[in-house]
mmCIF file of N, CA, C and O in Angstrom:
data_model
loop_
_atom_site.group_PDB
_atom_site.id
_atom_site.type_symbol
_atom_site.label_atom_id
_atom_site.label_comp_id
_atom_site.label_asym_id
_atom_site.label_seq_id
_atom_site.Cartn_x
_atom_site.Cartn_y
_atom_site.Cartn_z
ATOM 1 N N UNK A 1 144.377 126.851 73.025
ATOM 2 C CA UNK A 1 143.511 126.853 74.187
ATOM 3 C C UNK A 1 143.110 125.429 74.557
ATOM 4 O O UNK A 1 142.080 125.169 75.178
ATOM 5 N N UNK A 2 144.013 124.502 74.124
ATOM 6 C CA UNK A 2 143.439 123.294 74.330
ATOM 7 C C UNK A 2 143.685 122.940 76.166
ATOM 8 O O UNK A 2 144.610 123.342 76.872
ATOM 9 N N UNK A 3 142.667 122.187 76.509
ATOM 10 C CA UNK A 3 142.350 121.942 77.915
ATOM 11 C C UNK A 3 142.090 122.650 78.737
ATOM 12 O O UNK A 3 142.420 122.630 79.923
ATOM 13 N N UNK A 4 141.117 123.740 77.859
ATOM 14 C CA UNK A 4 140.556 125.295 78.515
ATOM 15 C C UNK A 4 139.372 124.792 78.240
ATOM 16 O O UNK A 4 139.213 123.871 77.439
ATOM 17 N N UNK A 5 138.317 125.431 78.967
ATOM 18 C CA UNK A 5 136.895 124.902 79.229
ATOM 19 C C UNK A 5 135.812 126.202 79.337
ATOM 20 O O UNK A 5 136.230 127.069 80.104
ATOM 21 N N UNK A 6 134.764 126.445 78.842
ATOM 22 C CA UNK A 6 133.987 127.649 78.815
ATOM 23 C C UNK A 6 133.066 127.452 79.922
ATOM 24 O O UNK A 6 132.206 126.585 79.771
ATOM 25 N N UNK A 7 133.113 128.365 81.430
ATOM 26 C CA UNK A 7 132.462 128.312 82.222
ATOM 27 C C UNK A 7 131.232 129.363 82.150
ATOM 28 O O UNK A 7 130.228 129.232 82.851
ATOM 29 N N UNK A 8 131.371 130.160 81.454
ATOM 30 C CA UNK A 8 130.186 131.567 81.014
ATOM 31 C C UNK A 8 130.044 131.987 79.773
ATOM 32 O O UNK A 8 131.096 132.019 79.133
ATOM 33 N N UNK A 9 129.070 132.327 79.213
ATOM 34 C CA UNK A 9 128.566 133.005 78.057
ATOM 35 C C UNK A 9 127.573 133.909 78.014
ATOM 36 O O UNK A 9 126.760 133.945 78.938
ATOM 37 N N UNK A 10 127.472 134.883 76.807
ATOM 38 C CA UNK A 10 126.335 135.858 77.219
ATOM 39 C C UNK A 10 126.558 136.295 76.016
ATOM 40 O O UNK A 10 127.633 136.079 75.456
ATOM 41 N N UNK A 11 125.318 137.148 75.303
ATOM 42 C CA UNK A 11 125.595 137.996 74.409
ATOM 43 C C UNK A 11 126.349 139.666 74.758
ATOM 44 O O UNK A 11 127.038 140.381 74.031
ATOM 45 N N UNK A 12 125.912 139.842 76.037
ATOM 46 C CA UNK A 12 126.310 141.180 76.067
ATOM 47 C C UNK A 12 127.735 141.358 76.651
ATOM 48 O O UNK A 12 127.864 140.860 77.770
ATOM 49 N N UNK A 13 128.725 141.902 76.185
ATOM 50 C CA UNK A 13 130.417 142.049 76.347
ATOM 51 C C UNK A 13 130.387 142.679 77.600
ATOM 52 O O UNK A 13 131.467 142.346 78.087
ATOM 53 N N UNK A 14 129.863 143.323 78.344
ATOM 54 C CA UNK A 14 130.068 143.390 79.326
ATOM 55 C C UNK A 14 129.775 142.857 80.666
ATOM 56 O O UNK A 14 130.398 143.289 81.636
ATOM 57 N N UNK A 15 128.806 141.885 80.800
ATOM 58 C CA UNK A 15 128.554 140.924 81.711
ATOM 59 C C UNK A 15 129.894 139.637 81.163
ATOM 60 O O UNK A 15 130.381 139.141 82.179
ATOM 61 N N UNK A 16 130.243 139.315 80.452
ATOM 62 C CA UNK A 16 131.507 138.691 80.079
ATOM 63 C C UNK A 16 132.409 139.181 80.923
ATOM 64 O O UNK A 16 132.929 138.506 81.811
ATOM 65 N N UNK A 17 132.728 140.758 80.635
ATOM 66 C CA UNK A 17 133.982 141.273 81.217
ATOM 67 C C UNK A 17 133.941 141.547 82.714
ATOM 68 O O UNK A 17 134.899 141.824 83.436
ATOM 69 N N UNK A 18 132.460 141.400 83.101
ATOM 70 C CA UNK A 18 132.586 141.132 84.563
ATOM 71 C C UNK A 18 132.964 140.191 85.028
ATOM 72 O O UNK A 18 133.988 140.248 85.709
ATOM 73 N N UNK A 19 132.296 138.985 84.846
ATOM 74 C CA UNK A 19 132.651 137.707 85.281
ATOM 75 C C UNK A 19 134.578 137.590 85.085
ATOM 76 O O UNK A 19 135.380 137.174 85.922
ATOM 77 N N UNK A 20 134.823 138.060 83.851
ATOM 78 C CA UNK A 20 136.419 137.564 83.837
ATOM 79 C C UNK A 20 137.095 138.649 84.941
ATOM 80 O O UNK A 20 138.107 138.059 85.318
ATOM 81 N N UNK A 21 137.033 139.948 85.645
ATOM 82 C CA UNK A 21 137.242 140.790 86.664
ATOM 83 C C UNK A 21 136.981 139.734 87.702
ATOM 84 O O UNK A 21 137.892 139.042 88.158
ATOM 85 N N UNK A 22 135.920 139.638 88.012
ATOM 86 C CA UNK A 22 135.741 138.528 89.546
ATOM 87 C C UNK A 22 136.830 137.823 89.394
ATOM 88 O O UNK A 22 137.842 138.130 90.024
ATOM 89 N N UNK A 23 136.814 136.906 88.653
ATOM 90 C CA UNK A 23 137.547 135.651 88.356
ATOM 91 C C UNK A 23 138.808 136.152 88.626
ATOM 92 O O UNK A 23 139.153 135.872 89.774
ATOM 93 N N UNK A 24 139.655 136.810 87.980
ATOM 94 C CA UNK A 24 140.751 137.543 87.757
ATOM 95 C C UNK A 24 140.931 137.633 89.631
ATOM 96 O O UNK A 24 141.709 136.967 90.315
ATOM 97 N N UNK A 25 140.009 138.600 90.067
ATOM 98 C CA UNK A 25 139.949 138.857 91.758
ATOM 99 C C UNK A 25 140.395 137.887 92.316
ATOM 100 O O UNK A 25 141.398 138.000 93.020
ATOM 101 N N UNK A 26 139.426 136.048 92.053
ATOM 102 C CA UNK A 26 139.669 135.586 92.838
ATOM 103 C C UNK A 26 140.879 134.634 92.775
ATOM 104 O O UNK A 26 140.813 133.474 93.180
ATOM 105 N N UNK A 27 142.154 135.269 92.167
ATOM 106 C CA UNK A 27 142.966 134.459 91.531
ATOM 107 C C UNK A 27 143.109 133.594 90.115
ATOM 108 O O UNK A 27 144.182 133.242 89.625
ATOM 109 N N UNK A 28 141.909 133.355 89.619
ATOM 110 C CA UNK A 28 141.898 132.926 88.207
ATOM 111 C C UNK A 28 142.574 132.849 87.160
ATOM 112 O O UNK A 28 143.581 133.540 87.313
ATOM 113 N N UNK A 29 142.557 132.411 86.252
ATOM 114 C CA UNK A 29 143.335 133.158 85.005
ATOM 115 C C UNK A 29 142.419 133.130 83.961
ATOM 116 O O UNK A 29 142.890 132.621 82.944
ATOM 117 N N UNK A 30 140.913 133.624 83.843
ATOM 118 C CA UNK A 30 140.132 133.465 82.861
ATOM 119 C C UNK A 30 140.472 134.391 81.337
ATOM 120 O O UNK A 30 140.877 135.511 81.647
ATOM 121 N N UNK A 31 140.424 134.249 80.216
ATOM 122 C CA UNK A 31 139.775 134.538 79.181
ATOM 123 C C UNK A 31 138.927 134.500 78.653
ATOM 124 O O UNK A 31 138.236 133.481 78.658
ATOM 125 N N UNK A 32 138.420 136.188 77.580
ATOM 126 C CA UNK A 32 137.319 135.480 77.270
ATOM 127 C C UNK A 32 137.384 135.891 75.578
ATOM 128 O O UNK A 32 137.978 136.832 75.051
ATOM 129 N N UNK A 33 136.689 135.004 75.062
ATOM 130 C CA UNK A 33 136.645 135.037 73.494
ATOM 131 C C UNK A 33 135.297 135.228 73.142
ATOM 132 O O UNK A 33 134.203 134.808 73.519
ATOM 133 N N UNK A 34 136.086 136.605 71.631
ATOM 134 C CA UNK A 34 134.821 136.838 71.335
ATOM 135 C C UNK A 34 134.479 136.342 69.779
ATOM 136 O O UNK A 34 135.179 136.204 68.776
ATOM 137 N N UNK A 35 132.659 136.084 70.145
ATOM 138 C CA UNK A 35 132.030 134.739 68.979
ATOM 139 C C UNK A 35 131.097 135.675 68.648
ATOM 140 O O UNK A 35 129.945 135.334 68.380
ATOM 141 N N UNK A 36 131.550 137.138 68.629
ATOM 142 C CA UNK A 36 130.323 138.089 68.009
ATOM 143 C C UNK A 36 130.719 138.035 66.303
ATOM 144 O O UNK A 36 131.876 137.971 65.888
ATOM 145 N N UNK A 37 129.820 138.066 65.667
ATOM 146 C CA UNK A 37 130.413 138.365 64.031
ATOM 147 C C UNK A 37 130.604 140.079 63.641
ATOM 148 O O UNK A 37 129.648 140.680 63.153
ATOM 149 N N UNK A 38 131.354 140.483 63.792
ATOM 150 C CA UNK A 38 131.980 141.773 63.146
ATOM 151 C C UNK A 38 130.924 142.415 62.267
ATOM 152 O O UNK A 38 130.716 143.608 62.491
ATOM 153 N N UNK A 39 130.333 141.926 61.457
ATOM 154 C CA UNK A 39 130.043 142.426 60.817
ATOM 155 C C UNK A 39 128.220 143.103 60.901
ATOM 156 O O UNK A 39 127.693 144.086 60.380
ATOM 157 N N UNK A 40 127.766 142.159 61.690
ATOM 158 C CA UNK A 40 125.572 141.881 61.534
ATOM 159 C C UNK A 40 125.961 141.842 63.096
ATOM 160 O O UNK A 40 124.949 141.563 63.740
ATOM 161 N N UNK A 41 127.093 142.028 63.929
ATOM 162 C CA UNK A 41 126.964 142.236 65.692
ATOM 163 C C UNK A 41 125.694 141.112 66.197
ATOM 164 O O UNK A 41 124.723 141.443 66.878
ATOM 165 N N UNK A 42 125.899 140.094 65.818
ATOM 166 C CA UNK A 42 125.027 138.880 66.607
ATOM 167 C C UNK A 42 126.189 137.573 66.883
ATOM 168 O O UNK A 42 127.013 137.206 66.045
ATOM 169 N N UNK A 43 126.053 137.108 67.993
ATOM 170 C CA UNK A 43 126.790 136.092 68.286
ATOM 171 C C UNK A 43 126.996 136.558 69.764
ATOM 172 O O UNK A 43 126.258 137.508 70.026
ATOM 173 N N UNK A 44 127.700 136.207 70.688
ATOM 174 C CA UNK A 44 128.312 135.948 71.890
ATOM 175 C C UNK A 44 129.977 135.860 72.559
ATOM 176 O O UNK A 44 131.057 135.746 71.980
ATOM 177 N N UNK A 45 129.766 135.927 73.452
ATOM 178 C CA UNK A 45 130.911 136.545 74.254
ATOM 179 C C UNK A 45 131.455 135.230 75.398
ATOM 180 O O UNK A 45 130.921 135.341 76.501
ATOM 181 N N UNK A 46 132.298 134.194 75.279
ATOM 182 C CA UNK A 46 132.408 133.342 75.922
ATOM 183 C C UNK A 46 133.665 133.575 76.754
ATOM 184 O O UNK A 46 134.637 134.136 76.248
ATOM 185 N N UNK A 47 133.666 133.221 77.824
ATOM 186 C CA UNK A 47 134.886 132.621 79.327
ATOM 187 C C UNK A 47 135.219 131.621 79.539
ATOM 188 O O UNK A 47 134.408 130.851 80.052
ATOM 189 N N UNK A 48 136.297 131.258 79.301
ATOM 190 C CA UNK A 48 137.067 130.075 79.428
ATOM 191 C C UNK A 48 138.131 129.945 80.620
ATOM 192 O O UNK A 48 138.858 130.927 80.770
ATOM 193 N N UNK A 49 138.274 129.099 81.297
ATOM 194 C CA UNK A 49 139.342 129.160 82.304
ATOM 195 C C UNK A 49 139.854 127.453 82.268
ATOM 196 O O UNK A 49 139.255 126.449 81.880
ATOM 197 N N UNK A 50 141.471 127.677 82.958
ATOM 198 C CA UNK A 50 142.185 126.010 82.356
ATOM 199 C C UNK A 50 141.307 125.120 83.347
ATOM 200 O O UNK A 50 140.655 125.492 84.323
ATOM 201 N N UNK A 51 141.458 123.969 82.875
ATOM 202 C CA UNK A 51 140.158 122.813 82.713
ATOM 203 C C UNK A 51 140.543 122.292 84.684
ATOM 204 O O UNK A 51 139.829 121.614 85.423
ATOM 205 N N UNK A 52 141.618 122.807 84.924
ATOM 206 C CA UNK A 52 141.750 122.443 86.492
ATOM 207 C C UNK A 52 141.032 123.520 87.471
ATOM 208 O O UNK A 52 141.292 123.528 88.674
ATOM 209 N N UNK A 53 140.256 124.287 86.979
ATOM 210 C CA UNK A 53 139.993 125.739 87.592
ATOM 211 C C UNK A 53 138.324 125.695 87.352
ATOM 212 O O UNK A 53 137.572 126.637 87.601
ATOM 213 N N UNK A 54 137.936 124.449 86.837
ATOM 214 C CA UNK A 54 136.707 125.018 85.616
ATOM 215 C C UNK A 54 135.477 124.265 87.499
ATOM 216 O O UNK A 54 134.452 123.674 87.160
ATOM 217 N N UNK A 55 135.578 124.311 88.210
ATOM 218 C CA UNK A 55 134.262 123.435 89.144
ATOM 219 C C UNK A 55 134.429 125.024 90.498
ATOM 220 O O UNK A 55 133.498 125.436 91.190
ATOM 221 N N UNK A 56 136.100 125.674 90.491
ATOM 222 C CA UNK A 56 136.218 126.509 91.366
ATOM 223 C C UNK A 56 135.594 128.253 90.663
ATOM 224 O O UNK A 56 135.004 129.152 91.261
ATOM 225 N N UNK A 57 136.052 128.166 89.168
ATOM 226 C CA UNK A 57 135.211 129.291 88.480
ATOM 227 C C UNK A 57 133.628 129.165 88.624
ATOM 228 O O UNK A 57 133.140 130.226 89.013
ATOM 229 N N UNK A 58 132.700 128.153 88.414
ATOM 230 C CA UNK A 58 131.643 128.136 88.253
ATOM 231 C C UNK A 58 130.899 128.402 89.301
ATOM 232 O O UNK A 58 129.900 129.121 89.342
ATOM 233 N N UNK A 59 131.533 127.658 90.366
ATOM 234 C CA UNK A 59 131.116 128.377 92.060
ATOM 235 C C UNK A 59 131.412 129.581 92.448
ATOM 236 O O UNK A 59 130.541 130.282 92.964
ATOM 237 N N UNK A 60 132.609 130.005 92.279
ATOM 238 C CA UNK A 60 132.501 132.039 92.236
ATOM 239 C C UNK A 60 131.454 132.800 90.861
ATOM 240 O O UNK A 60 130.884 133.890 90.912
ATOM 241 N N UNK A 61 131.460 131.997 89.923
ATOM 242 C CA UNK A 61 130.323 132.706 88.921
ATOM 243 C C UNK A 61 128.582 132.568 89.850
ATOM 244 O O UNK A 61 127.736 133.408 90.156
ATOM 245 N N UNK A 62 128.678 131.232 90.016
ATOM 246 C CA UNK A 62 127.216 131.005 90.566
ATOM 247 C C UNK A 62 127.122 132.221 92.061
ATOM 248 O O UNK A 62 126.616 133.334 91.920
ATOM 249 N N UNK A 63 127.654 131.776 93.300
ATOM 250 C CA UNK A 63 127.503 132.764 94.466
ATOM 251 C C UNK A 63 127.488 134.043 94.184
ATOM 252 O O UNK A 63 126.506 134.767 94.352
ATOM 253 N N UNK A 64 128.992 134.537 93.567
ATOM 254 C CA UNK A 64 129.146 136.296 93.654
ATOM 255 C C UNK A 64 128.872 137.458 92.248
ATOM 256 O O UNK A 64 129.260 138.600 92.000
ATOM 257 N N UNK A 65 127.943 136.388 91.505
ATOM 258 C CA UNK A 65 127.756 137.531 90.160
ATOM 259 C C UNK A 65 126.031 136.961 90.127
ATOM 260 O O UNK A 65 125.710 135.803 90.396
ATOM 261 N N UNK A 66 125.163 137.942 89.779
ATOM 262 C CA UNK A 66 124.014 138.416 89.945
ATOM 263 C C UNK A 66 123.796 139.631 88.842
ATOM 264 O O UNK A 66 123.951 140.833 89.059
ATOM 265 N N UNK A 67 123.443 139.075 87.745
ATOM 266 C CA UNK A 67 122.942 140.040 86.746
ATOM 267 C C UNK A 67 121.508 140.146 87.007
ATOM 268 O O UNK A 67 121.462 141.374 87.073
ATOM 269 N N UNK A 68 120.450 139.816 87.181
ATOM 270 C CA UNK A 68 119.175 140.186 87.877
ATOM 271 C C UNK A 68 119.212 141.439 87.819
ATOM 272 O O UNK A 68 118.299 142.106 88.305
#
């Protein structure tokens, strides 16, 4: 994953898997990796997209996703 860049994080896996759907929508190619521990379920859920994509992901994360 080198010159991949984490534009989102969250604990909960499914606000993750939204953001990577948008993204995906708006042409993207995001992944996201998961930093939960298996075992005690604490840790986080990160999105990464390649490092040329990472200023156009953060502006579709910021405008069209609204967890509120």
């Amino acid at each position: 994953m080198k010159d991949w860049q984490k534009v989102f994080d969250d604990k909960m896996e499914y606000r993750a898997e939204i953001v990577v759907a948008v993204l995906e929508d708006s042409g993207l190619q995001p992944v996201m990796i998961n930093k939960q521990d298996t075992s005690y379920q604490f840790g986080h859920f990160e999105v990464h997209v390649p490092a040329d994509n990472v200023i156009r992901a953060i502006k579709i994360i910021k405008d069209d996703i609204n967890f509120d």
